[in-house]
mmCIF file of C-alpha atoms and ligand atoms in Angstrom:
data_model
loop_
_atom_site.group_PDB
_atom_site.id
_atom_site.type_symbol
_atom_site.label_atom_id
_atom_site.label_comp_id
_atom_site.label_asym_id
_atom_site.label_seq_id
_atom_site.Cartn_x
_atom_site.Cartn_y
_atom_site.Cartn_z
ATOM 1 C CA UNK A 1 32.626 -21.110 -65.889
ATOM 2 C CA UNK A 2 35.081 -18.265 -64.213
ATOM 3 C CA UNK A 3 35.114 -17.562 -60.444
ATOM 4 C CA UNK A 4 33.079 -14.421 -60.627
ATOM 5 C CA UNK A 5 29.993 -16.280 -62.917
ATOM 6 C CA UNK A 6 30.332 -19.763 -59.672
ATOM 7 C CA UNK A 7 29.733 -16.787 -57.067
ATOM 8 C CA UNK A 8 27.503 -15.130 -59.452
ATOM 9 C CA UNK A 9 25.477 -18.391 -59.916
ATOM 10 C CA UNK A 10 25.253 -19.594 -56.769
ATOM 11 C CA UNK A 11 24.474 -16.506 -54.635
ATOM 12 C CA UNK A 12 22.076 -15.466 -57.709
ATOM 13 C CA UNK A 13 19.816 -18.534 -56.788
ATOM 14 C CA UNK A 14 20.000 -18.438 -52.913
ATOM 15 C CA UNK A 15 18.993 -14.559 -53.079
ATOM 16 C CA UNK A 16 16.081 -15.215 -55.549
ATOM 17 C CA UNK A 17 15.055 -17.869 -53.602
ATOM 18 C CA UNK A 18 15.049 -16.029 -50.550
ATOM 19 C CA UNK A 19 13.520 -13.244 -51.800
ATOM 20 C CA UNK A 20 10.249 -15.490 -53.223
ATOM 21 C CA UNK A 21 10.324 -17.651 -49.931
ATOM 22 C CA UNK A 22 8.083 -14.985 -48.062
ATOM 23 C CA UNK A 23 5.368 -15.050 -51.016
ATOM 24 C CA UNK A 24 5.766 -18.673 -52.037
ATOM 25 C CA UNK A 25 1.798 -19.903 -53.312
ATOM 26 C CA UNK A 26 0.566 -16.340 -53.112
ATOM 27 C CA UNK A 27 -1.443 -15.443 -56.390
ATOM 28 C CA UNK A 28 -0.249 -13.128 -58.903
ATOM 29 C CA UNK A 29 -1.353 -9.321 -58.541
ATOM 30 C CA UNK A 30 -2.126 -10.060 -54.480
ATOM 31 C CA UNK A 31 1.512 -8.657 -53.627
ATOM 32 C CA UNK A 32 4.234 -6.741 -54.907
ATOM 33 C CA UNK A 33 8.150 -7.882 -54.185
ATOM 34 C CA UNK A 34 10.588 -4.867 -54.097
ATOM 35 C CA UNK A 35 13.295 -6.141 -51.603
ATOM 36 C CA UNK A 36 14.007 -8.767 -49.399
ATOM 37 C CA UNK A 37 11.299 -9.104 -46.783
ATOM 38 C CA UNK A 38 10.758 -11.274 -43.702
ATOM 39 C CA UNK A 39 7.549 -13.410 -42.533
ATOM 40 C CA UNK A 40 4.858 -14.157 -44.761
ATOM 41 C CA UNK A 41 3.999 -17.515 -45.755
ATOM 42 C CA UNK A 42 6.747 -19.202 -43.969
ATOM 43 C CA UNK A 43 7.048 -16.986 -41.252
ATOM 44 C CA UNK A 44 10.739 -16.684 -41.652
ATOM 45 C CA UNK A 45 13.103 -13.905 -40.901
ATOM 46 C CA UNK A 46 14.135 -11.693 -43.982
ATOM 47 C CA UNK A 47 16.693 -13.028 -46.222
ATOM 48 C CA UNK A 48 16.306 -16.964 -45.264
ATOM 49 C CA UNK A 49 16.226 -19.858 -48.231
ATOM 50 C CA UNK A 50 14.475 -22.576 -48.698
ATOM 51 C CA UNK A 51 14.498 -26.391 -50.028
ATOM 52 C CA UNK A 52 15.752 -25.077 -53.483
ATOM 53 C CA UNK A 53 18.862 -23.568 -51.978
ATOM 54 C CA UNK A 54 19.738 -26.360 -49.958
ATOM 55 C CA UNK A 55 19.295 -28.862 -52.046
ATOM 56 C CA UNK A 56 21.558 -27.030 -54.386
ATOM 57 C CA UNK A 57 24.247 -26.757 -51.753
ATOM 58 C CA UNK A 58 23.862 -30.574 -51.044
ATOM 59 C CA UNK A 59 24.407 -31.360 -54.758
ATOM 60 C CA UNK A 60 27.160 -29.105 -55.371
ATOM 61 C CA UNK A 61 29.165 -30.314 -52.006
ATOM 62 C CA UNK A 62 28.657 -33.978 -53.314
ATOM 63 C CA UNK A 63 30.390 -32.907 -56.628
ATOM 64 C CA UNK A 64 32.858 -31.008 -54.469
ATOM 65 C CA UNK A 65 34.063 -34.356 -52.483
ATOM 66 C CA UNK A 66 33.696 -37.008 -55.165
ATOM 67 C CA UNK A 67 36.204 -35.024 -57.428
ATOM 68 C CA UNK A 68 32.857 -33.841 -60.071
ATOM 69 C CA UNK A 69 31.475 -36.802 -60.270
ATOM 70 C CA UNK A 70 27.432 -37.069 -59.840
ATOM 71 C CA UNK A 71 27.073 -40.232 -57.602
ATOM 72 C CA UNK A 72 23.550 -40.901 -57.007
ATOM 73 C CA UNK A 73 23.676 -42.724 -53.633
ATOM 74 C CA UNK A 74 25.799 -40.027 -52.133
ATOM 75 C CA UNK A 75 23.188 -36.959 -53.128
ATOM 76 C CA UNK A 76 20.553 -39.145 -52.072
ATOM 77 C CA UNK A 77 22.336 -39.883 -48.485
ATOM 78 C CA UNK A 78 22.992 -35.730 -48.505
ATOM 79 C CA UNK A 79 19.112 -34.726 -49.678
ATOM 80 C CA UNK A 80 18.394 -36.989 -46.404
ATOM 81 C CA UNK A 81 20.381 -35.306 -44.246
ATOM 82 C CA UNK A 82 18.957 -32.077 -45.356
ATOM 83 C CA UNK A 83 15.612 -33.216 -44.986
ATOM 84 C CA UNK A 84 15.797 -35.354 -41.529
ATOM 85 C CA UNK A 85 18.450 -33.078 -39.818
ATOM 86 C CA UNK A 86 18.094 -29.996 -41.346
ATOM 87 C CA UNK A 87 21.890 -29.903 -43.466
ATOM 88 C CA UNK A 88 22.628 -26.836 -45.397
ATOM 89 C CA UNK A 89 19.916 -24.568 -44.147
ATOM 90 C CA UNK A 90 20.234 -21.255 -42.432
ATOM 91 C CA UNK A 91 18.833 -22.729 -38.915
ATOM 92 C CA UNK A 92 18.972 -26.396 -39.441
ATOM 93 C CA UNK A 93 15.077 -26.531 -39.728
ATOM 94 C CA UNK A 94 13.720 -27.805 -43.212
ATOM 95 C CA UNK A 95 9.755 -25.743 -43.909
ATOM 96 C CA UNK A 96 9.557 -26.372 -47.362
ATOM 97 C CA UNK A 97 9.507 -29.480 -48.994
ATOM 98 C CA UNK A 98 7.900 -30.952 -52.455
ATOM 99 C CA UNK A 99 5.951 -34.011 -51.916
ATOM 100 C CA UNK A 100 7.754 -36.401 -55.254
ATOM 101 C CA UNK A 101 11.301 -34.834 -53.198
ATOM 102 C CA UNK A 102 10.017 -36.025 -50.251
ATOM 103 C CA UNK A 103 8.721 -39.501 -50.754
ATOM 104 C CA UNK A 104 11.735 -40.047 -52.944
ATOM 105 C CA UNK A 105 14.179 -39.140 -50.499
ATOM 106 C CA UNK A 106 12.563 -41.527 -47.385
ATOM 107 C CA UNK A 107 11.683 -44.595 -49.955
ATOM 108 C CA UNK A 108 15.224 -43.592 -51.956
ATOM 109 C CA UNK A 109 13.219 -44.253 -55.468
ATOM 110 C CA UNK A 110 13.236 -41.288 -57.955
ATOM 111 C CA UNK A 111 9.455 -40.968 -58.986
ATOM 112 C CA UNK A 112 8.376 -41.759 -62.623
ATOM 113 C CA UNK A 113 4.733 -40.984 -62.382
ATOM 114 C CA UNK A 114 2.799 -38.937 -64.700
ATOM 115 C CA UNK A 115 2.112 -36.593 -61.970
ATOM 116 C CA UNK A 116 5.262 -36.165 -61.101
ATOM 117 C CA UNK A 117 6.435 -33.756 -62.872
ATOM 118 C CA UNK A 118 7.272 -30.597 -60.828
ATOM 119 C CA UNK A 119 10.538 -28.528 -60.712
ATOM 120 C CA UNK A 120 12.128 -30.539 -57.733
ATOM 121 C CA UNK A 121 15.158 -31.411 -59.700
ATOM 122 C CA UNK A 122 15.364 -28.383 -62.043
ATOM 123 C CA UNK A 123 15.842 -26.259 -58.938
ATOM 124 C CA UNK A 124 18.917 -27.445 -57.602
ATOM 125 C CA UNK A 125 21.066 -28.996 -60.402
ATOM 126 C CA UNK A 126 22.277 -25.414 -61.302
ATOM 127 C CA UNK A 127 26.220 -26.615 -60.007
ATOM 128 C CA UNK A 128 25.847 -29.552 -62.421
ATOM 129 C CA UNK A 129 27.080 -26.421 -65.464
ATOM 130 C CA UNK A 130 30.187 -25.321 -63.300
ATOM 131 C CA UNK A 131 32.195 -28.412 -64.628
ATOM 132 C CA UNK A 132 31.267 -30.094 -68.069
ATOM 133 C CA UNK A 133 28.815 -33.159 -67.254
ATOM 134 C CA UNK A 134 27.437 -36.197 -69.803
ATOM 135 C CA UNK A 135 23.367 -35.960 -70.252
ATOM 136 C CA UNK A 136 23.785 -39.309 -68.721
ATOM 137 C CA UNK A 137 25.397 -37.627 -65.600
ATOM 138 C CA UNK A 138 22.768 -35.206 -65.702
ATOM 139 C CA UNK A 139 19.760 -36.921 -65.815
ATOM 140 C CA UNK A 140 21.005 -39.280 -63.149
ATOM 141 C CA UNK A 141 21.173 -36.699 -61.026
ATOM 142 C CA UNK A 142 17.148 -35.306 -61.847
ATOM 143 C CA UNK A 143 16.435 -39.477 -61.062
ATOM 144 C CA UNK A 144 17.325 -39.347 -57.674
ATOM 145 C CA UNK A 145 13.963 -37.670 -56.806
ATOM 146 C CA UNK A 146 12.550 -37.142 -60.148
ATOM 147 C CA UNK A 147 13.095 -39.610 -63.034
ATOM 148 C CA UNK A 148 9.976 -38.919 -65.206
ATOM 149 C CA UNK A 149 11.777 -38.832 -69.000
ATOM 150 C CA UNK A 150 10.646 -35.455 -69.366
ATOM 151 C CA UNK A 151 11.913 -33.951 -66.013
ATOM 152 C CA UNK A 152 15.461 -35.437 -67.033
ATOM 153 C CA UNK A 153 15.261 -33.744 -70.159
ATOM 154 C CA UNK A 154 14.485 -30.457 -69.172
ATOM 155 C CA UNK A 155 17.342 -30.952 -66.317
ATOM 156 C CA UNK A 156 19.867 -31.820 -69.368
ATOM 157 C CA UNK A 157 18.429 -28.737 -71.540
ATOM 158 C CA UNK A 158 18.822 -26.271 -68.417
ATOM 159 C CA UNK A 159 22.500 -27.284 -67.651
ATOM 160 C CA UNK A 160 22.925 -26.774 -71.487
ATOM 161 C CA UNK A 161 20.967 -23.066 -71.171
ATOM 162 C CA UNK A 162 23.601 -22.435 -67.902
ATOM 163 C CA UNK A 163 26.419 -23.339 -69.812
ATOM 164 C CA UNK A 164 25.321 -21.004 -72.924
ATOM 165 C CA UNK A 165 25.393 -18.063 -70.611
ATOM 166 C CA UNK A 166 28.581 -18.418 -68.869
ATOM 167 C CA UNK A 167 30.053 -18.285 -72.822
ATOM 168 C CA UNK A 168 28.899 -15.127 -73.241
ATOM 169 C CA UNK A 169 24.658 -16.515 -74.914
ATOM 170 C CA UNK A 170 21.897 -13.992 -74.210
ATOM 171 C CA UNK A 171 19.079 -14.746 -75.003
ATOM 172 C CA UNK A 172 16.011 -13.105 -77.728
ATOM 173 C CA UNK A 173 13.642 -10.678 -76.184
ATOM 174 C CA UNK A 174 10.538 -12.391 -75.371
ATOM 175 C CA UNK A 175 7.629 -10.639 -76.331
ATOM 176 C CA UNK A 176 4.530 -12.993 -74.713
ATOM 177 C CA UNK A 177 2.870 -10.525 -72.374
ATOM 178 C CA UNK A 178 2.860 -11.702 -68.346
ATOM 179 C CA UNK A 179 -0.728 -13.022 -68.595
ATOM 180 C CA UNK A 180 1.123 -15.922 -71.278
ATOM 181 C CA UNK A 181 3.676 -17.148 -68.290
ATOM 182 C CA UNK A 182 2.871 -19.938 -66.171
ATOM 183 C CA UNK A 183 4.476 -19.465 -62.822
ATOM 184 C CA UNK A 184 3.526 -22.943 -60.739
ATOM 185 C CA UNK A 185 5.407 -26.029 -59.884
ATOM 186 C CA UNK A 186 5.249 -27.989 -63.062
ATOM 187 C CA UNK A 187 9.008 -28.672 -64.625
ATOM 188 C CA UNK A 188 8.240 -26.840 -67.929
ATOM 189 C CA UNK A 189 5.897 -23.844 -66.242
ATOM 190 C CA UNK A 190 9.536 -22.946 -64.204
ATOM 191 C CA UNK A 191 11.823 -23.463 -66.822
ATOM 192 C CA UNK A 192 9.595 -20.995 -69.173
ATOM 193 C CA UNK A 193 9.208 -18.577 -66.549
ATOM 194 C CA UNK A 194 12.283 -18.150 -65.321
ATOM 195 C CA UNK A 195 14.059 -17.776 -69.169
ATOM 196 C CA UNK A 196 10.884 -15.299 -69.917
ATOM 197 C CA UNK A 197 12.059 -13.309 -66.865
ATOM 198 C CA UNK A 198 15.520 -13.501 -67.711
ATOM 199 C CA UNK A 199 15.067 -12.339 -71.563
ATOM 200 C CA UNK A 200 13.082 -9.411 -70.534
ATOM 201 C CA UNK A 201 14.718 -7.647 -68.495
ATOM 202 C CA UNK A 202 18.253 -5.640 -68.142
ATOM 203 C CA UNK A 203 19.695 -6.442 -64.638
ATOM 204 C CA UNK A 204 19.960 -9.268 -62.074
ATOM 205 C CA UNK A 205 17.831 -7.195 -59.876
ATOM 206 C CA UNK A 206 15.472 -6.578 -62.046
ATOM 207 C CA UNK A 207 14.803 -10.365 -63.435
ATOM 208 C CA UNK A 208 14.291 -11.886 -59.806
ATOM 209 C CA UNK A 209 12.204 -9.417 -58.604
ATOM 210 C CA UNK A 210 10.312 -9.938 -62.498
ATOM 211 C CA UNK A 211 10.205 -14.199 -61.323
ATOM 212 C CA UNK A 212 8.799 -13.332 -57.662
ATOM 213 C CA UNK A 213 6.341 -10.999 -59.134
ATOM 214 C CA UNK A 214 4.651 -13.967 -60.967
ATOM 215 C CA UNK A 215 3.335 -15.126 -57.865
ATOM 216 C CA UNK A 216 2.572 -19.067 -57.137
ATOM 217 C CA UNK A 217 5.997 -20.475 -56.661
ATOM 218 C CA UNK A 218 7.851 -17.454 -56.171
ATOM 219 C CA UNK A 219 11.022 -18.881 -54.841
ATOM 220 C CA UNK A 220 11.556 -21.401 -57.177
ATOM 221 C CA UNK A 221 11.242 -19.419 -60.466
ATOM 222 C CA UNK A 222 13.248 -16.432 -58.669
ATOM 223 C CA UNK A 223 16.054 -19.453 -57.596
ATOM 224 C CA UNK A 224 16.253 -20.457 -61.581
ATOM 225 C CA UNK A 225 16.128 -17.271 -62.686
ATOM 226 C CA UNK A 226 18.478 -16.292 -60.558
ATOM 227 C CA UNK A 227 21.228 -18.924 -61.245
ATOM 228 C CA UNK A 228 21.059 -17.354 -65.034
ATOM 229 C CA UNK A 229 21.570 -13.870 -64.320
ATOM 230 C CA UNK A 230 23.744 -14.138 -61.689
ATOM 231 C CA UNK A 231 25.652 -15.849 -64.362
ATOM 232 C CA UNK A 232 24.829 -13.439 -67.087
ATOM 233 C CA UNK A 233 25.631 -10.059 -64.883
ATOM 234 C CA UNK A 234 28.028 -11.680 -62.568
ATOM 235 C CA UNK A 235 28.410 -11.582 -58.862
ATOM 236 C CA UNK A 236 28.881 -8.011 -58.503
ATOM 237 C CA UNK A 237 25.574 -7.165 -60.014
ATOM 238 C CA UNK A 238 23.413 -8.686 -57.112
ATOM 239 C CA UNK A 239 22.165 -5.480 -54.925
ATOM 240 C CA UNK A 240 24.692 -5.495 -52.038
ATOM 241 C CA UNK A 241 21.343 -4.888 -49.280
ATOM 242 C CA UNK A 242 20.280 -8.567 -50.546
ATOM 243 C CA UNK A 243 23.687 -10.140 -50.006
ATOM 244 C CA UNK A 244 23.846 -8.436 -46.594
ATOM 245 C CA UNK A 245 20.405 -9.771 -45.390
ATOM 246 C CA UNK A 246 20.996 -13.401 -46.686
ATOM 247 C CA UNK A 247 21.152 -15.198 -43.932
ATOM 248 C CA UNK A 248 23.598 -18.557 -43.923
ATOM 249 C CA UNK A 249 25.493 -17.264 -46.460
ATOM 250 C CA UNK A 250 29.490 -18.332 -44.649
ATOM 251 C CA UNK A 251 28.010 -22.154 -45.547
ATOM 252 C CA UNK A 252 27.577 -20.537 -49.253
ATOM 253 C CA UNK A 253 31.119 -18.924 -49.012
ATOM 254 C CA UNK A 254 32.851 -22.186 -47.973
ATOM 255 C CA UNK A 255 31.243 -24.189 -51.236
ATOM 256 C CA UNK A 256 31.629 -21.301 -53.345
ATOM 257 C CA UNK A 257 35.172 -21.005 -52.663
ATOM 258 C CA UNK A 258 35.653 -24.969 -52.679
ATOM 259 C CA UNK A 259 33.903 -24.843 -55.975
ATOM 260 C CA UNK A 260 36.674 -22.219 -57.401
ATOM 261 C CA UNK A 261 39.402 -23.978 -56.644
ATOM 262 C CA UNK A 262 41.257 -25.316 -59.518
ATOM 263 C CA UNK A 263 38.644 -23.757 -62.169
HETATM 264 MG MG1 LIG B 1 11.365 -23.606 -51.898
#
């Protein structure tokens, strides 16, 4: 991955999710996204991100210090310190958790269940495509909150999808009409979503706004679809209002630029 497509990537996600964060679980067709806006479910001010940023920055500093290496016990101790003191969030509050992150990260078991099955992992393994990583390394780093097989996969195939892009990949048009796409929490509903979004439309602007437009869980399909244009149209693409409003972003800087180093 170059410089510009790391930037791209991981201000991408952090805008999409913090555009989504103010409609996160509102339904489809109840609101329309054309900006970043403040309040709303949360209650937050304009431009703030949520678990599926931070998490991200947690993984990506624990590949920064342990020379890109994904050591489970070391995200783990970082997802805690997100989660119980509020680490690599705009105001050092946490107000949006998953419940199989959750559990996982206070009993420090990865759930298997049937049920668990959401997008907890997809949403913040984004850094695991800036430096090549084994599917082993991958889906070690899903099993930290979620080790269901098929959440591990879909990790492993994502990373693969990231890695397409930054080597120039874009993908088919998409013709399934918006009623076809699923836009909740499940693993696969995101991961469809947020390529649907991305194959459809012509700009980074105009795929995350596509994402929060689904409605349900906004910031999580804007935060993957993000991470893929932001690689696809680079950092420079992402509307220069959004970057201004993001809030938190000198903690983004610092990884970003730690992340460069040495590419
Ligand atoms: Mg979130």
């Amino acid at each position: 991955m170059t410089p510009d497509q790391v930037r791209g990537m991981l201000y991408g996600l952090a805008v999409g999710d913090a555009l989504g964060v103010p409609y996160e679980f509102k339904g489809r067709g109840t609101f329309h996204c054309d900006g970043m806006a403040g309040h709303g479910t949360h209650n937050r001010p304009a431009g703030t991100w949520s678990d599926d940023t931070a998490m991200t920055l947690a993984t990506l500093h624990s590949l920064i210090e342990d020379d890109w290496n994904v050591d489970p016990s070391d995200l783990l101790a970082r997802y805690r310190n997100w989660l119980e003191a509020g680490a690599y969030t705009p105001d050092g509050e946490v107000f949006d958790c998953g419940l199989t992150c959750a559990s996982a990260i206070r009993s420090g078991r990865g759930s298997t269940g049937e049920r668990s099955q959401g997008n907890g992992s997809l949403m913040r393994i984004a850094p695991l495509a800036i430096r090549h990583q084994s599917d082993e390394a991958i889906r070690a780093a899903s099993a930290v909150t979620h080790a269901h097989p098929h959440v591990m996969d879909m990790c492993v195939r994502q990373v693969r999808l990231l890695e397409r892009l930054a080597n120039g990949w874009t993908p088919d048009p998409d013709p399934r009409p918006e009623d076809a796409i699923r836009s909740g929490g499940f693993v696969d509903e995101t991961a469809d979503a947020a390529l649907w979004c991305l194959a459809d439309t012509g700009s980074y602007r105009d795929c995350v706004l596509a994402a929060v437009n689904l409605g349900s869980d906004t910031d999580t399909t804007a935060c993957v679809a993000g991470a893929m244009a932001g690689i696809r149209y680079g950092y420079g693409a992402i509307p220069a209002e959004w970057l201004k409003a993001l809030r938190g972003a000198p903690m983004i800087e610092a990884l970003a630029d730690a992340a460069v180093q040495g590419l």
